[in-house]
Coordinates of C-alpha atoms in Angstrom, one line a residue:
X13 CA 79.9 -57.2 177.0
X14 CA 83.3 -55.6 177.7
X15 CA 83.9 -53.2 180.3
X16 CA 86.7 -50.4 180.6
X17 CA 87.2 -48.6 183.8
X18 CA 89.9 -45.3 183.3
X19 CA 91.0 -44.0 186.5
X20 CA 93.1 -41.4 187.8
X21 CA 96.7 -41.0 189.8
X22 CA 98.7 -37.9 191.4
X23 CA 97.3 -35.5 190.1
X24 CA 93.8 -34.0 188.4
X25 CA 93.5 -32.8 185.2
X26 CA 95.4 -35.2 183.2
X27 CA 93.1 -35.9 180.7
X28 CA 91.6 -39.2 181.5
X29 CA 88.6 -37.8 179.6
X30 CA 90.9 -37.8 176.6
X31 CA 92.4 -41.0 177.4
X32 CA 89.1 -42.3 177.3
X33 CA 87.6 -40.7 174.2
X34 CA 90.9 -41.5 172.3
X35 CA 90.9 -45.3 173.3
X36 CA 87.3 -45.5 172.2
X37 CA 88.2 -43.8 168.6
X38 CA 90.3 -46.7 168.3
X39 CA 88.0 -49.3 169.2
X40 CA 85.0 -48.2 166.9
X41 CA 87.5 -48.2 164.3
X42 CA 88.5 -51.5 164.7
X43 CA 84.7 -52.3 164.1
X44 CA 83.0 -52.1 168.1
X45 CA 80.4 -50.3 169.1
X46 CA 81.4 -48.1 171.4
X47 CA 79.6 -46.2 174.7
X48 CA 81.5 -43.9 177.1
X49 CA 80.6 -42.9 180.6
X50 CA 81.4 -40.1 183.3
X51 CA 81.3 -40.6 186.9
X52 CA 82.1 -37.5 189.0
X53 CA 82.1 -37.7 192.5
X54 CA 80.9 -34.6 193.7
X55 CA 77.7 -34.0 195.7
X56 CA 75.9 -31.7 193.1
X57 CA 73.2 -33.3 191.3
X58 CA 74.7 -32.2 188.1
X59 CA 77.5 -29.4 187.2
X60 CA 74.2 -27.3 185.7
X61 CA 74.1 -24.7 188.8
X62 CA 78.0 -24.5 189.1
X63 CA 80.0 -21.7 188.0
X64 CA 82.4 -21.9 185.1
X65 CA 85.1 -21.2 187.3
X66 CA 84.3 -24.0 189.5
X67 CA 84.2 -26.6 186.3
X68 CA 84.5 -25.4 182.6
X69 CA 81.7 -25.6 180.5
X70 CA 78.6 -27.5 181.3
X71 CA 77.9 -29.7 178.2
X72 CA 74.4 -30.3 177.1
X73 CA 73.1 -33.7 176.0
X74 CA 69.9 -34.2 173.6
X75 CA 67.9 -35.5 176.3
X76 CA 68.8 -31.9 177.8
X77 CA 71.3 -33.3 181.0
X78 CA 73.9 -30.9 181.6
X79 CA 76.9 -33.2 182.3
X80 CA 80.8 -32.7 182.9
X81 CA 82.8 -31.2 179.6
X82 CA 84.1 -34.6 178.9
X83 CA 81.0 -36.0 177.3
X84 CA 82.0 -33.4 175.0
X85 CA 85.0 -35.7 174.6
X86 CA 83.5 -38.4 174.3
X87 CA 81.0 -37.4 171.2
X88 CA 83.8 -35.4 169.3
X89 CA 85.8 -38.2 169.6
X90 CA 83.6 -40.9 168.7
X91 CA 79.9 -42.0 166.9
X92 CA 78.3 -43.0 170.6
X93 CA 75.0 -41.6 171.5
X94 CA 75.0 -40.1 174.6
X95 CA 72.5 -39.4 177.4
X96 CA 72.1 -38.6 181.2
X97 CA 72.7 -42.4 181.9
X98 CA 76.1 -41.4 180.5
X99 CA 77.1 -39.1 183.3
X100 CA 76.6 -40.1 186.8
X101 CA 77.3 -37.7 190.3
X102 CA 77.4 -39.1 193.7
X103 CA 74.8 -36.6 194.2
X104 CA 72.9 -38.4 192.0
X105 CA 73.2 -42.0 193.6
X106 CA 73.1 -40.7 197.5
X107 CA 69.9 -39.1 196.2
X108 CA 68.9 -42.5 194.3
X109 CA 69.5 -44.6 197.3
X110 CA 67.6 -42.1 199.7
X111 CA 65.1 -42.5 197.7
X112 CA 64.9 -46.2 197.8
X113 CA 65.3 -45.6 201.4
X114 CA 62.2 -43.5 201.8
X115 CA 60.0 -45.8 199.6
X116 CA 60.8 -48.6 201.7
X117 CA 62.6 -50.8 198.9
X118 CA 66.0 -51.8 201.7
X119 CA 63.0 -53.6 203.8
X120 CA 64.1 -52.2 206.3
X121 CA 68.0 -52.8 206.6
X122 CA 70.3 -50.2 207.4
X123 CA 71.5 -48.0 204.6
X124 CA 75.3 -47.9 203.9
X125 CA 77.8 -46.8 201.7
X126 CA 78.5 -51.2 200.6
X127 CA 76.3 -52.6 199.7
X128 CA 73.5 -49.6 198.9
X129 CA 75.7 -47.1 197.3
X130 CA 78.0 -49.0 195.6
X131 CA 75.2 -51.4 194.4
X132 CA 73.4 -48.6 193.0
X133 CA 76.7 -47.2 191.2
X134 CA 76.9 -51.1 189.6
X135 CA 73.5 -50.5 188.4
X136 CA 74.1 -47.7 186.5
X137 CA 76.8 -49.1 184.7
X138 CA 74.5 -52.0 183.9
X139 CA 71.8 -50.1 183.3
X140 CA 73.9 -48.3 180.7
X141 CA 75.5 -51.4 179.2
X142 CA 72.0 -52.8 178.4
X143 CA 70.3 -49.8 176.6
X144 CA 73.2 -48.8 174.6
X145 CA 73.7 -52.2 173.0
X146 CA 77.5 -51.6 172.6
X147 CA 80.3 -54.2 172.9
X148 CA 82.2 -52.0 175.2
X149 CA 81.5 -49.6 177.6
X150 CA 84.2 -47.3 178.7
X151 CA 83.5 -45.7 182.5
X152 CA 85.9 -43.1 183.6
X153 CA 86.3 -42.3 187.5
X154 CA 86.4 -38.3 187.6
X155 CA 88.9 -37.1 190.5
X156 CA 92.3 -38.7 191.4
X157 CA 92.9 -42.2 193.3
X158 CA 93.4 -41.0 197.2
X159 CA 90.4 -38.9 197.6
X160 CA 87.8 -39.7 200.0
X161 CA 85.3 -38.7 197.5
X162 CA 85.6 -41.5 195.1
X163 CA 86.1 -44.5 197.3
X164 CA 82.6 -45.4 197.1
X165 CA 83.2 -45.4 193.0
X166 CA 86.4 -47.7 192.7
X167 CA 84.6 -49.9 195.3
X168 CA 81.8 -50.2 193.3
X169 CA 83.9 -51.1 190.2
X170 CA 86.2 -53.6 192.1
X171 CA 83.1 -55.3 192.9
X172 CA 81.5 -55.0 189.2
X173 CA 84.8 -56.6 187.6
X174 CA 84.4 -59.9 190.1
X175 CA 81.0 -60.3 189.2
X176 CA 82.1 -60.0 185.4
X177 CA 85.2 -62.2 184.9
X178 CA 88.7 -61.2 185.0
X179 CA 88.8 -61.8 180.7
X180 CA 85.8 -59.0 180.7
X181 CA 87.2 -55.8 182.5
X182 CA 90.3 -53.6 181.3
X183 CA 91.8 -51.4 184.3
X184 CA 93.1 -48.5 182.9
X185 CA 94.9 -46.1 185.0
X186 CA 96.3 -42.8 184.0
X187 CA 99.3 -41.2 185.9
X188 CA 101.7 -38.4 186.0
X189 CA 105.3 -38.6 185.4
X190 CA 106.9 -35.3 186.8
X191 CA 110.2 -34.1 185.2
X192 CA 112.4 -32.4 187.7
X193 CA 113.8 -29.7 185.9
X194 CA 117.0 -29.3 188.9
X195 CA 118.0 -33.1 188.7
X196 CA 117.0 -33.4 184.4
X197 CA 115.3 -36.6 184.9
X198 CA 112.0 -38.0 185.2
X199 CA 110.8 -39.1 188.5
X200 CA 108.7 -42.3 188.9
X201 CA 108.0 -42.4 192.9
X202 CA 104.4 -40.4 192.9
X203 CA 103.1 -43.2 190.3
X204 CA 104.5 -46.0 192.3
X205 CA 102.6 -44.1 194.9
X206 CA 99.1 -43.6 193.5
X207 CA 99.2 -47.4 191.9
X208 CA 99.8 -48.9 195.6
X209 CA 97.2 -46.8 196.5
X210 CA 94.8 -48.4 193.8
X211 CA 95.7 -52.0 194.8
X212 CA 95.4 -50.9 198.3
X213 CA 91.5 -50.6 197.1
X214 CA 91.8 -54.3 195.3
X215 CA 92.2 -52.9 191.9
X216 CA 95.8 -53.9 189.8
X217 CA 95.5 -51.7 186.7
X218 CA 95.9 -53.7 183.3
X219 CA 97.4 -50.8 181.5
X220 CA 99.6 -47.8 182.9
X221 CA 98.7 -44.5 180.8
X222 CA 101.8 -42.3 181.7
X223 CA 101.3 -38.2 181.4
X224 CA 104.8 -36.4 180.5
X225 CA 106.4 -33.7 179.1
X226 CA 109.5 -35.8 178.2
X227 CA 109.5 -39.3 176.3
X228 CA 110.4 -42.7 178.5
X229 CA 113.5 -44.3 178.1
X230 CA 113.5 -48.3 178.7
X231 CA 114.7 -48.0 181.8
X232 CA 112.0 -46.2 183.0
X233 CA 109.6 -48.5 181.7
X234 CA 111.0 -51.8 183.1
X235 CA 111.3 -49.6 186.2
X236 CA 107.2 -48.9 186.2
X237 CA 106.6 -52.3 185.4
X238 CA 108.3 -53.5 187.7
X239 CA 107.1 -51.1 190.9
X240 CA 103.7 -51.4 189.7
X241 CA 103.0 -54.9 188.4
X242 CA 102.0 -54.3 185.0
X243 CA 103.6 -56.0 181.8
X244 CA 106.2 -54.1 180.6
X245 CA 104.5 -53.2 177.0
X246 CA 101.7 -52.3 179.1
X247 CA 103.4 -49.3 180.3
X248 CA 102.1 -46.4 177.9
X249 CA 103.8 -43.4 177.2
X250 CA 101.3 -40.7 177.0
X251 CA 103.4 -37.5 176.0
X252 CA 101.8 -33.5 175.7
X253 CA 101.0 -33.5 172.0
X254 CA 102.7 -30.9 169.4
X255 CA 99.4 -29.3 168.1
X256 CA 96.2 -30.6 168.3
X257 CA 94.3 -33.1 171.0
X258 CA 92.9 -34.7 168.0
X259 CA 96.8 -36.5 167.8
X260 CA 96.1 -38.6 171.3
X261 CA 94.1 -41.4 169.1
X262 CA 97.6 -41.8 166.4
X263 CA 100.2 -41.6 169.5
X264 CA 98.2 -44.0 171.6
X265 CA 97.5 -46.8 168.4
X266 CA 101.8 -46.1 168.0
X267 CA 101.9 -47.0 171.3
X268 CA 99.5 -49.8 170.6
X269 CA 97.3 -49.6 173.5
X270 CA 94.6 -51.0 171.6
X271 CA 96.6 -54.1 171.1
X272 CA 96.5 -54.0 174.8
X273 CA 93.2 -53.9 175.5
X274 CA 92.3 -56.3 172.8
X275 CA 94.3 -58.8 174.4
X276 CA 93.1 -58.0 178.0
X277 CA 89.5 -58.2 176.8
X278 CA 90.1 -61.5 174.3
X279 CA 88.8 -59.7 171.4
X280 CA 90.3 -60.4 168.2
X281 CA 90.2 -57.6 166.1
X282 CA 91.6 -56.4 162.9
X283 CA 93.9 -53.0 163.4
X284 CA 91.8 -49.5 163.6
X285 CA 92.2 -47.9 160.0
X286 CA 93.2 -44.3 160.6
X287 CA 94.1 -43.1 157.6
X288 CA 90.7 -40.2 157.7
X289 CA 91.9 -39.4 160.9
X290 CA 95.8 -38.6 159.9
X291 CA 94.3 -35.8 157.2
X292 CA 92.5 -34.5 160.1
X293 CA 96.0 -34.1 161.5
X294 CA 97.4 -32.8 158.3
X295 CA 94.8 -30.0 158.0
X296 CA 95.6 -29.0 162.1
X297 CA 99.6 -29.2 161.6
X298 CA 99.6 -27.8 157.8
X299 CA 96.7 -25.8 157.0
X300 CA 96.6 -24.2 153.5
X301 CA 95.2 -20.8 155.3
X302 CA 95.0 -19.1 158.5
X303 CA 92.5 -16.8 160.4
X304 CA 92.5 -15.0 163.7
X305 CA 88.8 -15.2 165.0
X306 CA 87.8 -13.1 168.6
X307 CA 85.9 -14.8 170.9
X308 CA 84.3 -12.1 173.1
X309 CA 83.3 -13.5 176.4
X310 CA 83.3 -13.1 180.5
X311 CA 85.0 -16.3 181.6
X312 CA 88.3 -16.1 179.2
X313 CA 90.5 -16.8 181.6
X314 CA 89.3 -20.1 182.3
X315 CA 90.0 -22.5 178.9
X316 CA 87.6 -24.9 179.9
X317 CA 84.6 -22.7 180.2
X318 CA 84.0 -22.6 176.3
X319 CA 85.5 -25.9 175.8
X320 CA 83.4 -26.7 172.9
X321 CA 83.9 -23.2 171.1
X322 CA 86.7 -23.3 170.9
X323 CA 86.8 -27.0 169.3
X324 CA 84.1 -25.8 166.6
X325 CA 86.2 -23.6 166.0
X326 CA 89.2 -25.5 165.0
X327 CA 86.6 -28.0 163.6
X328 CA 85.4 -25.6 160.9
X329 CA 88.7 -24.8 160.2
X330 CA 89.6 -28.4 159.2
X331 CA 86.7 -28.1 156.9
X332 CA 88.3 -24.9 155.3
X333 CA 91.8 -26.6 155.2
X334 CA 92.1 -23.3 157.2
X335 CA 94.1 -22.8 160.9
X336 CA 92.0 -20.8 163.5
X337 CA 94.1 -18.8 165.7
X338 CA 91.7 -17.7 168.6
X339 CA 92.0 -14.8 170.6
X340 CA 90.5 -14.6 174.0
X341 CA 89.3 -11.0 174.5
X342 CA 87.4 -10.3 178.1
X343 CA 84.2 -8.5 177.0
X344 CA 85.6 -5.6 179.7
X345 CA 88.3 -4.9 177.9
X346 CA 86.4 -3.8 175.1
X347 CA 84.1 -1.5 177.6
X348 CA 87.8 0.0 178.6
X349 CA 89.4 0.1 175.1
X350 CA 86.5 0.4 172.0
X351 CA 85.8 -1.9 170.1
X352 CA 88.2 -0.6 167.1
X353 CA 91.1 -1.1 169.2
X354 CA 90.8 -4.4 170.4
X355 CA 89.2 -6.3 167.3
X356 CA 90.6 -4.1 164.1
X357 CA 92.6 -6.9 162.7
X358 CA 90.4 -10.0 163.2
X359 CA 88.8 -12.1 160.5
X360 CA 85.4 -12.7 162.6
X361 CA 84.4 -12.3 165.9
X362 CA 82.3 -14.9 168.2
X363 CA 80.1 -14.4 171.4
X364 CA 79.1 -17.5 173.1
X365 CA 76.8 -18.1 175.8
X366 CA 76.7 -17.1 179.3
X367 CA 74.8 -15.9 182.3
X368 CA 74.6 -12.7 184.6
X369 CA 75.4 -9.1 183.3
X370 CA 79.2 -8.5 183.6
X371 CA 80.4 -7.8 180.2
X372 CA 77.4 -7.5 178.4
X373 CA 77.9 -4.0 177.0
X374 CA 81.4 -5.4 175.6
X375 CA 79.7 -7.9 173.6
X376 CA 77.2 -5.4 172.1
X377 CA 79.8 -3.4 170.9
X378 CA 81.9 -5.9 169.5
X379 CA 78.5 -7.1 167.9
X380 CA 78.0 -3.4 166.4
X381 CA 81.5 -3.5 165.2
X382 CA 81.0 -6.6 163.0
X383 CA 77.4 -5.6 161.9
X384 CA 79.0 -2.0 160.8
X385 CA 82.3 -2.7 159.8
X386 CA 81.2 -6.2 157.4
X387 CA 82.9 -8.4 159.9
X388 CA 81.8 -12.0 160.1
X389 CA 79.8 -12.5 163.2
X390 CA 78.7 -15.6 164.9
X391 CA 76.1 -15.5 168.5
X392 CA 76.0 -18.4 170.2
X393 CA 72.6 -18.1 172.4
X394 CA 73.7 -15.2 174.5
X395 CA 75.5 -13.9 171.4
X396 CA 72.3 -14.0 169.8
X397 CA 70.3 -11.9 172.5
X398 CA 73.4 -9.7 172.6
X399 CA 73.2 -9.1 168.2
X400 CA 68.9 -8.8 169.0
X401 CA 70.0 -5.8 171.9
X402 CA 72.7 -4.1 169.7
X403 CA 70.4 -4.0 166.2
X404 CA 67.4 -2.8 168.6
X405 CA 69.5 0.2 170.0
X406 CA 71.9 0.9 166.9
X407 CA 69.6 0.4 163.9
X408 CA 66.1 0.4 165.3
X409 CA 67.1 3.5 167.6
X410 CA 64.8 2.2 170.4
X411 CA 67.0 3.9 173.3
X412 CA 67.5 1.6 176.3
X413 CA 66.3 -1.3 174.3
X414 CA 67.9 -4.3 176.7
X415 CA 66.9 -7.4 177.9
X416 CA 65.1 -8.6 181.0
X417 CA 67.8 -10.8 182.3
X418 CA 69.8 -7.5 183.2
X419 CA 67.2 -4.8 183.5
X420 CA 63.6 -6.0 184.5
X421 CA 62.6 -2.2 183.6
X422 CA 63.7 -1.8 180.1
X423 CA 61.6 0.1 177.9
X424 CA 62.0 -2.2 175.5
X425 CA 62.7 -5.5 176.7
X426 CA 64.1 -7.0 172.8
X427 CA 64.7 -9.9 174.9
X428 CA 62.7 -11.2 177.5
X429 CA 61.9 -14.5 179.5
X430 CA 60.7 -17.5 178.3
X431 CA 57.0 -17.9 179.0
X432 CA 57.4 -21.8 180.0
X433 CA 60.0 -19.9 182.6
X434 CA 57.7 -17.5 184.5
X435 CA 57.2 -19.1 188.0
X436 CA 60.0 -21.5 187.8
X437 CA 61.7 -21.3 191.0
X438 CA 64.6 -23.6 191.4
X439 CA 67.8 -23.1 189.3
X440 CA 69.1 -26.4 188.7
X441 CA 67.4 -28.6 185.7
X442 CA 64.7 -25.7 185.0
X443 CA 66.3 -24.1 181.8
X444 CA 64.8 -24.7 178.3
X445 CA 67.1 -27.9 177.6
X446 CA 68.1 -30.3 175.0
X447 CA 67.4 -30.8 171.6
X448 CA 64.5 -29.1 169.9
X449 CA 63.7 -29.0 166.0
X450 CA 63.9 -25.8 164.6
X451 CA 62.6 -24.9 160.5
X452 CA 64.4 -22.7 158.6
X453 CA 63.5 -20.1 156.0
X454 CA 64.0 -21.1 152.4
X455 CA 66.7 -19.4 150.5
X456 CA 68.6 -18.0 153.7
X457 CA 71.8 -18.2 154.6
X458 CA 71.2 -20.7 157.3
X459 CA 68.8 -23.0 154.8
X460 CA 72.2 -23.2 152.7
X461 CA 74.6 -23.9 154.8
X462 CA 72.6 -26.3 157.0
X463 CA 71.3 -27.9 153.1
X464 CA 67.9 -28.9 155.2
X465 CA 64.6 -27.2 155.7
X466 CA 64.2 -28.9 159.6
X467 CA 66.7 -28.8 162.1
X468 CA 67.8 -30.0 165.7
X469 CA 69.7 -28.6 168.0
X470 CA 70.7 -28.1 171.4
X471 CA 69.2 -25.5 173.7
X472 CA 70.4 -24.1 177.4
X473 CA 68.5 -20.7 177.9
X474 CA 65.5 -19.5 179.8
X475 CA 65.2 -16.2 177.8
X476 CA 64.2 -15.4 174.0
X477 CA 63.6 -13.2 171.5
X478 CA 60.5 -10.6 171.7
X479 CA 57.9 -11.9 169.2
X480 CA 56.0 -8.4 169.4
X481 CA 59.4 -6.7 168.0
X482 CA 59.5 -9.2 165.2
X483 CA 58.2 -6.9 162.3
X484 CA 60.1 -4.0 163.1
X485 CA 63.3 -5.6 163.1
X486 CA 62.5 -7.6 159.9
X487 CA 61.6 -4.5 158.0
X488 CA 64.9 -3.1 158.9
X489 CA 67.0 -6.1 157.5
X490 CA 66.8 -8.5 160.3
X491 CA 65.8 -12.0 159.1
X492 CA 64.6 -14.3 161.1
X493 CA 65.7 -17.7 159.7
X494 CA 64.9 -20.4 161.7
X495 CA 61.6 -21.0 164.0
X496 CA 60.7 -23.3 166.3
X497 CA 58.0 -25.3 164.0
X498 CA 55.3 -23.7 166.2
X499 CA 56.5 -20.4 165.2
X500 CA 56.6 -18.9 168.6
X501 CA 60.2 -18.8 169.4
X502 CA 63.3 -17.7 167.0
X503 CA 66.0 -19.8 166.7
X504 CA 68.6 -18.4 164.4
X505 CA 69.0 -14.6 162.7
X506 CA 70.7 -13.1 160.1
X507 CA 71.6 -9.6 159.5
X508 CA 70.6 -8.9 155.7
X509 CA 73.7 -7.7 153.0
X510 CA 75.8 -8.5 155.0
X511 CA 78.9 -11.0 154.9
X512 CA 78.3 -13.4 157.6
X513 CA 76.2 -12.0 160.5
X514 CA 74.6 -15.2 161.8
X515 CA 73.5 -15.8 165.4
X516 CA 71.7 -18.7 166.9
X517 CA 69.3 -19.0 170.3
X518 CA 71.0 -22.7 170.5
X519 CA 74.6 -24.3 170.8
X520 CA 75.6 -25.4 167.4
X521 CA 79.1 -26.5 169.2
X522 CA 77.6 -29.2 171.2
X523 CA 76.8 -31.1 167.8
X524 CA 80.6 -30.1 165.9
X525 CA 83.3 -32.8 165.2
X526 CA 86.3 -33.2 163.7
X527 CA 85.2 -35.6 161.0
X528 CA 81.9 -33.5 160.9
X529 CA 82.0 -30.0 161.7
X530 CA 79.2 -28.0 162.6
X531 CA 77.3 -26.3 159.2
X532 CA 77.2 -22.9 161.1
X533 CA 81.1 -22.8 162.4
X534 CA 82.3 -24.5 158.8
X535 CA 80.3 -20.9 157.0
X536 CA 81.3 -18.7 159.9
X537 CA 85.4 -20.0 159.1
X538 CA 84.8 -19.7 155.3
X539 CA 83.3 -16.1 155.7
X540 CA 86.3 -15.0 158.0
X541 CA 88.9 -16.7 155.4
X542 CA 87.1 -14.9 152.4
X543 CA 87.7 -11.8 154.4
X544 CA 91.1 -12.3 155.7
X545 CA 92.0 -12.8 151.7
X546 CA 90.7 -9.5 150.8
X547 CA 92.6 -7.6 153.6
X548 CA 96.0 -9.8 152.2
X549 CA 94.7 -8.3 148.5

């Protein structure tokens, strides 16, 4: 077993998640198996109860763990299966260990960060390394070298690499190399800085990942070598990519960091065959067509919060040879503006998920726009609550039609909670989670584009569709098209002669790559390119 541990310098946000995800594209296609892994030091059990504001999108595993966005990375990116082993917080080893405590399993002894802590972080990456089976397992350390946070972590992987073998660990760490726009050069100091701080720890890195804006001349290489004890080849020039994220695997196997790793590790590999992944490029750099889809939400300010949107997005595009330009429109705008004004010359509109009320009457009328004006529609769990409200009021004309998530008195509460929900009292873990299978109705739109009769998907709501409503909306041309196999909850609709007016109670994104994107978002992008032809015509 191989082990590769990605950490962090100067700054956060530098994409070590990418780093990561990219390196183990590389790997897998040089014939390993592959598994990746998160740990984030905070003291939250998971990110399930934070806002979007505080940390993007939480992403939802089939085993129904909501983990940091960069699992989302990591399955794009590569074939691993991924579970909650795959993310760990400190929250979730101080809880582990007082729990240990409590049950009397440290006979006794005093409990302290080394050995209890940092043995239990050791067992997770065992623990991980032994179900998954792969040949490597790539950890990344969330946070940046320096804070007191993460001490416990890169002790705990110091430790792990001794007990290993020098030949069977591969210190990656990634850095930032500010340009100074005054002087016109690139400064070196703060990564000499953050890599004497890691050895300070007991950790040399094998590999220097370097985060720019501008490329490194040789200079500046021998220099970082040379201030931070790696090999001069092993200093990797990481530069901000022309157009796509998908480009980091190709500009770090020209860098041949692979080689690198290879040769840290002793594996003798043949070279990763990338040729699938270079047409992906193609398709992202030189599409044959272009569309401008809306994605109607609350937290559009923030890119991260609807991370994975906005990659099945672009996903479906590269299955339509088709470039996506998305627009971010705040849901209030709409409220301010109509619906006309702000999304008369899309191709399709999206609403994804979210929580809490702000906004809400924005999304229903961009969701009455598309239904009305033959605009391509896709409803992403709270989009498809939102399409349920906006047919119930619009169509239906049952006035103040709304669901109980926002107004506990509605008359007629379209959408209401989940029954498996009522009496649940704590908000973190509680939600309807996970994958569940879901069976579709023959000859609808979803059946065809999904080619399958059973489905499974990934779920992150406690509210659902009103059964009792059920017959009055699908005498009015609201097909219901996919079930749970029970046939108590609804999983997907579909507004009858109409373009492409699809919504789903789940999150197709969570299950979208770029070699395989997502049946619902590769329809949705077709639909929106169809009609983006007929306006040209």
């Amino acid at each position: 077993m191989k082990y590769i541990f990605v950490t962090g310098g100067v700054v956060s946000s530098l994409g070590k998640g990418l780093t990561a995800a990219a390196l183990g594209t590389l790997l897998e296609n040089r014939g390993l198996k592959v598994t990746l892994q998160k740990f984030d030091p905070y003291l939250n059990v998971d990110p399930g109860t934070m806002s979007p504001f505080q940390h993007g999108e939480v992403y939802v595993l089939d085993d129904g763990a909501e983990t940091d966005l960069d699992l989302g990375h990591y399955e794009r990116f590569s074939n691993s299966k991924l579970s909650r082993r795959n993310n760990t917080t400190s929250g979730q080893v101080y809880q582990q260990v007082l729990d240990n405590e409590r049950a009397g399993k440290y006979l006794g002894k005093t409990v302290q960060v080394i050995p209890h802590v940092t043995d239990e972080i050791q067992r997770r990456i065992s623990l991980l390394a032994e179900e998954s089976k792969a040949d490597v397992v790539i950890t990344e350390i969330g946070g940046t070298v320096g804070d007191i946070e993460g001490l416990p972590f890169l002790e705990a992987i110091r430790e792990f690499a001794l007990d290993v073998g020098p030949h069977n660990v591969c210190f990656i760490h990634v850095t930032y190399i500010p340009f100074i726009k005054a002087a016109g050069e690139l400064k070196t100091k703060p990564t000499q800085q953050s890599v004497a701080k890691l050895r300070e720890i007991g950790i040399a890195p094998n590999v220097l990942v370097c985060r720019c804006e501008h490329p490194l001349n040789k200079e500046l290489r021998h220099k970082l070598s040379l201030f931070c004890n790696v090999p001069f080849d092993a200093v990797v020039e990481e530069k901000d990519v022309d157009h796509s994220i998908y480009e980091v695997p190709l500009m770090l196997q020209r860098e041949r960091m692979d080689d690198l790793v290879c040769r840290q590790l002793h594996l003798d590999l043949p070279a990763a065959n990338m040729a699938h992944w270079q047409d992906i490029i193609r398709r992202l750099v030189a599409p044959q067509n272009r569309v401008r889809i809306g994605v109607v939400g609350k937290y559009i300010e923030l890119q991260d919060a609807y991370k994975s949107v906005y990659e099945a997005l672009t996903h479906g595009g590269i299955a339509n040879d088709c470039g996506v330009r998305i627009e971010q429109i705040d849901a209030e705008d709409i409220e301010k503006h109509g619906a006309e004004t702000v999304l008369k010359d899309l191709s399709g509109v999206l609403v994804p998920g979210g929580f809490g009320e702000r906004g809400t009457e924005g999304k229903i009328m961009a969701a009455r726009f598309a239904r009305e004006r033959g605009l391509p529609y896709l409803g992403l769990c709270l989009g498809m609550q939102i399409a349920t409200i906006e047919f119930a009021r619009n169509a239906l004309h049952l006035e103040g039609a709304h669901s109980t998530e926002f107004n506990p008195a509605t008359p007629h509460p379209v959408i209401c909670l989940l029954e498996e929900q009522r009496g649940v009292t704590q908000v973190g873990g509680t939600m309807r989670l996970g994958s569940q299978p879901c069976r579709l109705k023959p000859g609808s739109r979803a059946h065809q584009l999904y080619g399958a009769p059973l489905i499974h998907e990934r779920h992150r709501h406690r509210y659902e569709f009103n059964g009792s409503y059920r017959e009055r909306f699908e005498k009015a041309g609201f097909t219901i098209s996919g079930m749970s196999p029970d046939g108590d909850l609804v999983e997907i609709i579909e507004i009858e002669r109409h373009p492409f007016f699809v919504a789903s109670q789940f999150h197709p994104e969570f299950l979208s790559k770029p070699t395989a994107p997502h049946p619902l978002f590769r329809g949705f992008i077709a639909a929106a390119l169809e009609r983006s032809h007929g306006k040209a015509a």
